[in-house]
């Protein structure tokens, strides 16, 4: 079915994190969505939600790059928005230390935008929820008038990719993030919960940092890869779908896309997406076209041919039917599993701490001098351990 109003996604080629360049390009891209001043008002309290999942060197592509977050912060300040902050509920550590580790705090400081740790929590009912009828949200996210999601282009063990829709999970407060995995243990139920969360919080704008993306063992232990693009949109499903097209992954294999469209969050189907290529941000002041971006609509085929990466390492296998999933669960077989690479493990115990299952599915059963071991009968395949291991010592196979 072709929708009457297609979702616009702006594809912005960008091969540098140089702050001024990123700012000009993001400004032009958001201009193609009507401009930041039409998305928020100066009186509103705005929360920027970058991906700050854990502290890591910037070059590892674990967190959203400060130049991208800084560009959005600067645009908001230029639009007269006074109350702007940035925050996340990190998997390990605090937003303050993670942002400092990435140099994000000093970039945001230039625009008077503080990084905040999520300190309080409130239960928010959501009667309209298809999967989740309530969320334990951070106070800062719940009390913001407007959210702007500034995500990172990465692979993900459970949902294949993490982009716009998945990034909102950082608004769930602290330990409730881990609990959510036991409440919604399958990729489908977790995706439906994420879609509910996006519908509830309804960010005004989504910006994806894909200048350097992460492939392979994402979202924290993969490898950085240059994709040299930024994406902006108001539709997170359409944005994630374009991310999929750029890495030659069928968009409907990503549960957040499939359920996102079914549940009315957005559109993953190509015919319902208006993909605009920003060809010129219009930054040359000597040009008569100064200040005016030049853009044209392109097909996903052209986008892939010009900016895609068919060898991007991501899970492209077809999803198993419910029958095989049920059978696999019954016999604890045919399912992806986390494995510890013994030579990389430093026995820090972060994986054990992050396992949300009662009684733990990964423990130091062989003593603290040996790497932890899995009890796959207990394991719900949430892959929190793989996501949180700071030493790239856990793989999902
Ligand atoms: S988190 Fe990684 S390094 Fe630490 S004990 Fe677990 S597997 Fe080993
Ligand atoms: S062992 Fe890892 S994948 Fe299994 S339930 Fe615990 S955290 Fe999740």
CSV table of C-alpha atoms and ligand atoms in Angstrom, one decimal:
chain,number,residue,atom,x,y,z
A,1,UNK,CA,0.0,0.0,0.0
A,2,UNK,CA,1.4,3.4,-0.9
A,3,UNK,CA,0.7,6.0,1.7
A,4,UNK,CA,-0.6,9.5,0.7
A,5,UNK,CA,2.1,11.3,2.6
A,6,UNK,CA,5.5,9.6,2.2
A,7,UNK,CA,8.0,9.9,5.0
A,8,UNK,CA,10.9,12.1,4.0
A,9,UNK,CA,14.5,10.9,4.8
A,10,UNK,CA,17.4,13.1,3.9
A,11,UNK,CA,20.6,11.4,3.0
A,12,UNK,CA,23.6,13.6,3.6
A,13,UNK,CA,27.0,12.6,2.2
A,14,UNK,CA,29.7,13.6,4.7
A,15,UNK,CA,33.2,12.1,5.0
A,16,UNK,CA,34.4,14.2,8.0
A,17,UNK,CA,33.6,15.0,11.6
A,18,UNK,CA,35.0,18.5,11.2
A,19,UNK,CA,32.5,20.4,13.3
A,20,UNK,CA,31.7,23.3,11.0
A,21,UNK,CA,31.1,21.0,8.0
A,22,UNK,CA,28.9,18.7,10.0
A,23,UNK,CA,26.9,21.7,11.3
A,24,UNK,CA,26.3,23.1,7.9
A,25,UNK,CA,25.2,19.8,6.5
A,26,UNK,CA,22.9,18.9,9.3
A,27,UNK,CA,21.5,22.4,9.2
A,28,UNK,CA,20.7,22.0,5.5
A,29,UNK,CA,19.3,18.5,6.0
A,30,UNK,CA,17.0,19.6,8.8
A,31,UNK,CA,16.1,22.6,6.6
A,32,UNK,CA,14.7,20.0,4.1
A,33,UNK,CA,12.3,18.9,6.9
A,34,UNK,CA,11.1,22.4,7.5
A,35,UNK,CA,13.9,23.7,9.8
A,36,UNK,CA,14.5,23.2,13.5
A,37,UNK,CA,12.4,26.3,14.3
A,38,UNK,CA,9.4,24.4,13.1
A,39,UNK,CA,10.1,21.3,15.2
A,40,UNK,CA,10.5,23.0,18.6
A,41,UNK,CA,9.6,26.3,20.1
A,42,UNK,CA,12.0,28.5,22.1
A,43,UNK,CA,10.0,28.0,25.4
A,44,UNK,CA,10.3,24.2,25.3
A,45,UNK,CA,12.6,22.0,27.4
A,46,UNK,CA,14.5,19.9,24.9
A,47,UNK,CA,16.4,16.7,25.7
A,48,UNK,CA,19.0,15.4,23.2
A,49,UNK,CA,19.3,11.7,23.3
A,50,UNK,CA,22.6,10.6,21.8
A,51,UNK,CA,23.8,7.0,21.9
A,52,UNK,CA,26.1,6.9,25.0
A,53,UNK,CA,25.8,3.1,25.7
A,54,UNK,CA,29.2,2.8,27.3
A,55,UNK,CA,32.5,4.6,27.6
A,56,UNK,CA,34.8,3.9,24.6
A,57,UNK,CA,37.4,5.6,22.5
A,58,UNK,CA,35.6,7.7,19.9
A,59,UNK,CA,37.4,5.9,17.1
A,60,UNK,CA,35.6,2.6,18.0
A,61,UNK,CA,32.2,4.1,16.8
A,62,UNK,CA,30.4,3.0,19.9
A,63,UNK,CA,28.8,6.4,20.7
A,64,UNK,CA,27.3,9.2,18.6
A,65,UNK,CA,30.1,11.5,17.6
A,66,UNK,CA,30.2,14.9,19.5
A,67,UNK,CA,30.3,16.9,16.2
A,68,UNK,CA,26.8,15.5,15.3
A,69,UNK,CA,25.3,16.2,18.8
A,70,UNK,CA,27.0,19.6,18.9
A,71,UNK,CA,25.5,20.5,15.5
A,72,UNK,CA,22.0,19.9,16.7
A,73,UNK,CA,22.7,21.7,20.0
A,74,UNK,CA,24.0,24.7,18.1
A,75,UNK,CA,21.0,24.8,15.8
A,76,UNK,CA,18.6,24.8,18.8
A,77,UNK,CA,20.5,27.6,20.5
A,78,UNK,CA,20.5,29.6,17.3
A,79,UNK,CA,16.7,29.1,17.1
A,80,UNK,CA,16.5,30.7,20.6
A,81,UNK,CA,15.8,27.5,22.6
A,82,UNK,CA,17.2,28.1,26.0
A,83,UNK,CA,16.6,24.9,27.9
A,84,UNK,CA,18.5,22.2,26.2
A,85,UNK,CA,20.4,19.3,27.8
A,86,UNK,CA,21.7,15.9,26.6
A,87,UNK,CA,21.6,12.6,28.4
A,88,UNK,CA,21.3,8.8,28.3
A,89,UNK,CA,20.9,5.9,30.6
A,90,UNK,CA,24.2,4.1,29.9
A,91,UNK,CA,24.6,0.4,30.1
A,92,UNK,CA,27.8,0.8,32.1
A,93,UNK,CA,28.9,4.0,33.9
A,94,UNK,CA,27.3,7.4,33.8
A,95,UNK,CA,26.3,9.7,31.0
A,96,UNK,CA,28.7,12.3,32.4
A,97,UNK,CA,31.8,10.1,32.3
A,98,UNK,CA,30.8,8.5,28.9
A,99,UNK,CA,30.3,11.9,27.3
A,100,UNK,CA,33.5,13.2,28.9
A,101,UNK,CA,35.4,10.1,27.5
A,102,UNK,CA,34.1,11.0,24.0
A,103,UNK,CA,34.8,14.7,24.4
A,104,UNK,CA,31.1,15.4,24.0
A,105,UNK,CA,30.8,17.5,27.1
A,106,UNK,CA,33.4,20.1,25.9
A,107,UNK,CA,31.7,20.4,22.5
A,108,UNK,CA,28.2,20.9,24.1
A,109,UNK,CA,29.6,23.3,26.6
A,110,UNK,CA,30.3,25.8,23.8
A,111,UNK,CA,26.6,26.0,23.2
A,112,UNK,CA,25.6,26.1,26.9
A,113,UNK,CA,24.2,22.6,26.7
A,114,UNK,CA,24.9,20.4,29.8
A,115,UNK,CA,25.2,16.6,29.8
A,116,UNK,CA,23.0,15.3,32.5
A,117,UNK,CA,22.9,12.0,34.3
A,118,UNK,CA,19.5,10.5,34.6
A,119,UNK,CA,18.8,10.7,38.3
A,120,UNK,CA,15.2,10.1,38.9
A,121,UNK,CA,12.6,7.6,37.7
A,122,UNK,CA,8.8,7.7,37.1
A,123,UNK,CA,6.4,5.0,36.0
A,124,UNK,CA,4.5,6.2,33.0
A,125,UNK,CA,1.3,4.4,31.9
A,126,UNK,CA,0.7,3.9,28.2
A,127,UNK,CA,-2.7,2.4,27.7
A,128,UNK,CA,-2.3,2.5,23.9
A,129,UNK,CA,0.7,0.3,24.1
A,130,UNK,CA,0.5,-2.9,21.9
A,131,UNK,CA,3.3,-4.7,23.8
A,132,UNK,CA,4.1,-2.4,26.8
A,133,UNK,CA,1.4,-0.7,28.8
A,134,UNK,CA,3.8,1.1,31.1
A,135,UNK,CA,7.4,2.2,31.2
A,136,UNK,CA,9.8,3.1,34.0
A,137,UNK,CA,11.3,6.2,32.4
A,138,UNK,CA,14.1,8.5,33.5
A,139,UNK,CA,12.6,11.7,34.9
A,140,UNK,CA,14.6,13.8,32.5
A,141,UNK,CA,13.1,12.0,29.5
A,142,UNK,CA,9.6,12.0,30.9
A,143,UNK,CA,9.6,15.7,31.8
A,144,UNK,CA,11.1,17.0,28.5
A,145,UNK,CA,8.8,18.8,26.2
A,146,UNK,CA,10.6,17.6,23.2
A,147,UNK,CA,13.1,14.9,22.5
A,148,UNK,CA,15.6,14.7,19.7
A,149,UNK,CA,17.1,11.3,19.0
A,150,UNK,CA,20.7,11.5,17.8
A,151,UNK,CA,21.6,7.8,17.1
A,152,UNK,CA,24.5,5.9,15.8
A,153,UNK,CA,24.6,3.5,12.8
A,154,UNK,CA,25.5,0.1,14.2
A,155,UNK,CA,24.9,-3.6,14.2
A,156,UNK,CA,23.0,-5.3,17.0
A,157,UNK,CA,23.0,-8.9,18.1
A,158,UNK,CA,19.3,-9.1,19.0
A,159,UNK,CA,17.7,-6.7,16.4
A,160,UNK,CA,20.3,-7.0,13.6
A,161,UNK,CA,20.8,-3.2,13.7
A,162,UNK,CA,20.5,-0.4,16.2
A,163,UNK,CA,19.6,3.0,14.7
A,164,UNK,CA,16.7,5.4,15.4
A,165,UNK,CA,14.1,3.1,17.0
A,166,UNK,CA,16.4,1.2,19.3
A,167,UNK,CA,18.2,4.3,20.6
A,168,UNK,CA,15.2,5.4,22.6
A,169,UNK,CA,15.7,2.5,25.0
A,170,UNK,CA,18.2,4.7,26.8
A,171,UNK,CA,15.3,6.7,28.1
A,172,UNK,CA,14.2,3.7,30.2
A,173,UNK,CA,15.7,4.2,33.7
A,174,UNK,CA,18.7,2.3,34.9
A,175,UNK,CA,18.1,-1.3,36.0
A,176,UNK,CA,14.7,-1.3,34.3
A,177,UNK,CA,16.6,-1.6,31.0
A,178,UNK,CA,17.9,-5.0,32.1
A,179,UNK,CA,14.5,-6.0,33.4
A,180,UNK,CA,12.9,-5.1,30.1
A,181,UNK,CA,14.9,-7.9,28.5
A,182,UNK,CA,13.4,-10.5,30.8
A,183,UNK,CA,9.9,-9.0,30.2
A,184,UNK,CA,10.3,-8.9,26.4
A,185,UNK,CA,12.8,-11.8,25.7
A,186,UNK,CA,12.3,-12.3,22.0
A,187,UNK,CA,13.5,-10.0,19.2
A,188,UNK,CA,9.9,-9.5,18.2
A,189,UNK,CA,8.4,-8.7,21.6
A,190,UNK,CA,11.4,-6.4,22.4
A,191,UNK,CA,11.0,-4.6,19.1
A,192,UNK,CA,7.2,-4.1,19.7
A,193,UNK,CA,8.1,-2.6,23.2
A,194,UNK,CA,10.6,-0.3,21.5
A,195,UNK,CA,8.0,0.8,19.0
A,196,UNK,CA,5.6,1.5,21.8
A,197,UNK,CA,8.3,3.5,23.6
A,198,UNK,CA,8.9,5.6,20.4
A,199,UNK,CA,5.2,6.2,20.0
A,200,UNK,CA,4.9,7.3,23.7
A,201,UNK,CA,7.9,9.6,23.7
A,202,UNK,CA,7.5,10.8,20.0
A,203,UNK,CA,10.8,12.5,19.4
A,204,UNK,CA,10.4,15.5,17.1
A,205,UNK,CA,13.4,14.6,15.1
A,206,UNK,CA,15.9,11.8,14.4
A,207,UNK,CA,19.5,12.3,13.3
A,208,UNK,CA,21.7,9.3,12.5
A,209,UNK,CA,25.5,9.4,12.7
A,210,UNK,CA,26.7,7.1,9.9
A,211,UNK,CA,29.9,8.9,9.1
A,212,UNK,CA,31.8,6.1,10.9
A,213,UNK,CA,29.4,3.2,11.5
A,214,UNK,CA,29.9,-0.1,13.3
A,215,UNK,CA,29.8,-3.5,11.6
A,216,UNK,CA,30.2,-7.1,12.9
A,217,UNK,CA,29.9,-7.7,16.6
A,218,UNK,CA,27.9,-4.6,17.5
A,219,UNK,CA,26.7,-2.6,19.2
A,220,UNK,CA,29.9,-2.2,21.3
A,221,UNK,CA,32.4,-4.8,20.2
A,222,UNK,CA,32.2,-4.5,16.4
A,223,UNK,CA,34.5,-2.8,14.0
A,224,UNK,CA,34.3,0.8,12.8
A,225,UNK,CA,33.6,1.2,9.1
A,226,UNK,CA,33.3,4.4,7.0
A,227,UNK,CA,29.8,4.9,5.6
A,228,UNK,CA,30.3,8.6,5.2
A,229,UNK,CA,26.6,9.5,5.5
A,230,UNK,CA,24.3,11.3,7.9
A,231,UNK,CA,20.5,10.7,7.9
A,232,UNK,CA,17.8,13.0,9.2
A,233,UNK,CA,14.1,12.3,9.3
A,234,UNK,CA,11.0,12.6,11.4
A,235,UNK,CA,10.2,8.9,10.8
A,236,UNK,CA,12.5,6.5,12.7
A,237,UNK,CA,11.3,3.5,10.8
A,238,UNK,CA,11.9,5.1,7.4
A,239,UNK,CA,15.3,6.2,8.6
A,240,UNK,CA,16.3,2.7,9.8
A,241,UNK,CA,15.0,1.3,6.6
A,242,UNK,CA,17.3,3.5,4.6
A,243,UNK,CA,20.2,2.4,6.8
A,244,UNK,CA,19.3,-1.2,5.9
A,245,UNK,CA,19.2,-0.4,2.2
A,246,UNK,CA,22.7,1.2,2.5
A,247,UNK,CA,24.1,-2.1,4.0
A,248,UNK,CA,22.2,-4.4,1.6
A,249,UNK,CA,20.0,-5.8,4.4
A,250,UNK,CA,16.3,-6.4,3.8
A,251,UNK,CA,14.5,-3.8,5.9
A,252,UNK,CA,11.7,-6.1,6.9
A,253,UNK,CA,14.2,-8.5,8.5
A,254,UNK,CA,14.7,-5.9,11.2
A,255,UNK,CA,11.9,-6.4,13.8
A,256,UNK,CA,11.7,-2.8,14.7
A,257,UNK,CA,11.0,-1.9,11.1
A,258,UNK,CA,8.5,-4.7,10.5
A,259,UNK,CA,6.5,-4.0,13.7
A,260,UNK,CA,7.2,-0.3,13.5
A,261,UNK,CA,5.1,-0.1,10.3
A,262,UNK,CA,2.5,-2.5,11.5
A,263,UNK,CA,2.0,-0.5,14.7
A,264,UNK,CA,1.8,2.9,12.9
A,265,UNK,CA,5.2,4.4,14.0
A,266,UNK,CA,6.5,4.8,10.4
A,267,UNK,CA,7.1,3.2,7.1
A,268,UNK,CA,9.8,0.8,6.0
A,269,UNK,CA,8.6,0.2,2.5
A,270,UNK,CA,10.4,2.0,-0.3
A,271,UNK,CA,7.3,3.3,-2.0
A,272,UNK,CA,6.3,5.1,1.2
A,273,UNK,CA,9.6,6.9,1.6
A,274,UNK,CA,10.7,10.0,-0.1
A,275,UNK,CA,14.5,9.8,-0.1
A,276,UNK,CA,16.2,13.1,-0.7
A,277,UNK,CA,19.9,13.4,-1.4
A,278,UNK,CA,21.5,16.6,-0.1
A,279,UNK,CA,23.9,17.5,-3.0
A,280,UNK,CA,25.0,20.8,-1.7
A,281,UNK,CA,24.5,22.3,1.7
A,282,UNK,CA,24.6,25.8,0.2
A,283,UNK,CA,27.4,27.0,2.4
A,284,UNK,CA,29.5,28.9,-0.2
A,285,UNK,CA,28.9,32.5,0.7
A,286,UNK,CA,30.2,33.7,-2.7
A,287,UNK,CA,27.6,31.6,-4.5
A,288,UNK,CA,24.2,33.0,-5.5
A,289,UNK,CA,22.8,29.9,-4.1
A,290,UNK,CA,24.3,30.7,-0.7
A,291,UNK,CA,22.2,29.5,2.2
A,292,UNK,CA,20.1,27.4,-0.1
A,293,UNK,CA,20.5,23.6,0.0
A,294,UNK,CA,20.4,21.7,-3.3
A,295,UNK,CA,18.7,18.4,-3.1
A,296,UNK,CA,16.9,15.9,-5.3
A,297,UNK,CA,14.9,12.7,-4.8
A,298,UNK,CA,16.8,9.5,-5.4
A,299,UNK,CA,15.8,5.8,-5.4
A,300,UNK,CA,17.2,3.4,-2.8
A,301,UNK,CA,19.0,1.7,-5.7
A,302,UNK,CA,20.9,4.8,-6.5
A,303,UNK,CA,21.6,5.5,-2.8
A,304,UNK,CA,23.1,2.0,-2.5
A,305,UNK,CA,25.1,2.3,-5.7
A,306,UNK,CA,26.6,5.6,-4.6
A,307,UNK,CA,26.8,5.4,-0.9
A,308,UNK,CA,26.1,1.8,0.1
A,309,UNK,CA,28.4,-1.0,1.3
A,310,UNK,CA,27.3,-4.5,0.3
A,311,UNK,CA,30.1,-6.2,2.3
A,312,UNK,CA,29.0,-4.5,5.6
A,313,UNK,CA,29.1,-7.3,8.1
A,314,UNK,CA,25.5,-7.8,9.5
A,315,UNK,CA,23.2,-10.7,9.9
A,316,UNK,CA,21.3,-11.0,6.6
A,317,UNK,CA,19.9,-14.5,7.1
A,318,UNK,CA,16.2,-14.9,6.8
A,319,UNK,CA,14.2,-15.0,10.1
A,320,UNK,CA,13.2,-18.4,11.3
A,321,UNK,CA,9.5,-19.3,11.3
A,322,UNK,CA,7.7,-19.4,14.6
A,323,UNK,CA,7.8,-23.2,14.3
A,324,UNK,CA,11.6,-23.4,14.2
A,325,UNK,CA,11.9,-20.7,16.9
A,326,UNK,CA,9.6,-22.7,19.2
A,327,UNK,CA,11.4,-26.0,18.4
A,328,UNK,CA,14.8,-24.4,18.9
A,329,UNK,CA,13.7,-23.1,22.3
A,330,UNK,CA,12.4,-26.5,23.3
A,331,UNK,CA,15.7,-28.2,22.5
A,332,UNK,CA,17.9,-25.2,23.2
A,333,UNK,CA,19.2,-25.5,19.7
A,334,UNK,CA,19.3,-23.6,16.4
A,335,UNK,CA,19.5,-20.4,18.3
A,336,UNK,CA,22.2,-17.7,18.4
A,337,UNK,CA,24.3,-17.9,21.5
A,338,UNK,CA,26.8,-15.8,23.3
A,339,UNK,CA,30.3,-17.3,23.5
A,340,UNK,CA,33.3,-16.1,25.5
A,341,UNK,CA,36.6,-15.8,23.7
A,342,UNK,CA,38.9,-17.2,26.4
A,343,UNK,CA,42.0,-15.4,25.2
A,344,UNK,CA,40.4,-12.0,25.4
A,345,UNK,CA,38.5,-12.3,28.7
A,346,UNK,CA,40.1,-10.5,31.6
A,347,UNK,CA,37.6,-12.0,34.1
A,348,UNK,CA,36.2,-8.5,35.0
A,349,UNK,CA,32.7,-9.8,35.7
A,350,UNK,CA,30.8,-7.1,33.8
A,351,UNK,CA,29.0,-9.7,31.8
A,352,UNK,CA,27.8,-11.4,35.0
A,353,UNK,CA,26.7,-8.2,36.5
A,354,UNK,CA,24.7,-7.2,33.4
A,355,UNK,CA,22.9,-10.5,33.0
A,356,UNK,CA,19.2,-9.7,33.9
A,357,UNK,CA,18.1,-13.3,34.5
A,358,UNK,CA,17.3,-14.3,38.1
A,359,UNK,CA,20.1,-16.5,39.3
A,360,UNK,CA,22.3,-15.4,36.3
A,361,UNK,CA,22.8,-17.3,33.1
A,362,UNK,CA,26.5,-16.5,33.1
A,363,UNK,CA,28.5,-17.0,36.2
A,364,UNK,CA,32.0,-17.6,37.6
A,365,UNK,CA,31.0,-21.3,38.1
A,366,UNK,CA,34.6,-22.4,37.6
A,367,UNK,CA,36.0,-19.8,40.0
A,368,UNK,CA,37.2,-16.2,39.5
A,369,UNK,CA,40.5,-17.3,38.0
A,370,UNK,CA,38.7,-18.6,35.0
A,371,UNK,CA,36.4,-16.9,32.5
A,372,UNK,CA,32.7,-17.0,33.3
A,373,UNK,CA,30.6,-19.9,31.9
A,374,UNK,CA,27.1,-19.9,30.4
A,375,UNK,CA,24.1,-21.9,31.5
A,376,UNK,CA,22.3,-21.8,28.1
A,377,UNK,CA,19.2,-23.4,29.7
A,378,UNK,CA,18.7,-20.2,31.7
A,379,UNK,CA,19.9,-17.8,28.9
A,380,UNK,CA,17.2,-15.8,27.3
A,381,UNK,CA,19.5,-14.6,24.5
A,382,UNK,CA,19.1,-10.9,25.3
A,383,UNK,CA,22.9,-10.4,24.6
A,384,UNK,CA,23.3,-7.8,27.4
A,385,UNK,CA,26.5,-9.6,28.3
A,386,UNK,CA,27.9,-9.2,24.8
A,387,UNK,CA,26.8,-5.6,24.7
A,388,UNK,CA,28.4,-4.7,28.0
A,389,UNK,CA,31.7,-6.7,27.8
A,390,UNK,CA,34.4,-3.9,27.7
A,391,UNK,CA,37.0,-6.2,26.1
A,392,UNK,CA,35.3,-7.5,22.9
A,393,UNK,CA,35.5,-11.0,24.6
A,394,UNK,CA,31.9,-12.1,23.8
A,395,UNK,CA,30.7,-13.1,20.4
A,396,UNK,CA,27.2,-14.1,19.3
A,397,UNK,CA,27.1,-17.1,16.9
B,1,LIG,S1,32.7,-8.9,30.5
B,1,LIG,FE1,34.1,-9.8,29.0
B,1,LIG,S2,36.1,-9.6,29.8
B,1,LIG,FE2,34.7,-9.3,31.5
B,1,LIG,S3,34.5,-11.3,32.4
B,1,LIG,FE3,32.8,-11.1,30.9
B,1,LIG,S4,33.7,-11.9,29.0
B,1,LIG,FE4,35.4,-11.6,30.4
B,2,LIG,S1,23.9,-14.8,29.6
B,2,LIG,FE1,24.0,-13.0,28.3
B,2,LIG,S2,22.5,-13.4,26.7
B,2,LIG,FE2,22.1,-14.9,28.3
B,2,LIG,S3,20.5,-14.0,29.5
B,2,LIG,FE3,22.4,-13.4,30.5
B,2,LIG,S4,23.0,-11.5,29.5
B,2,LIG,FE4,21.4,-12.3,28.3
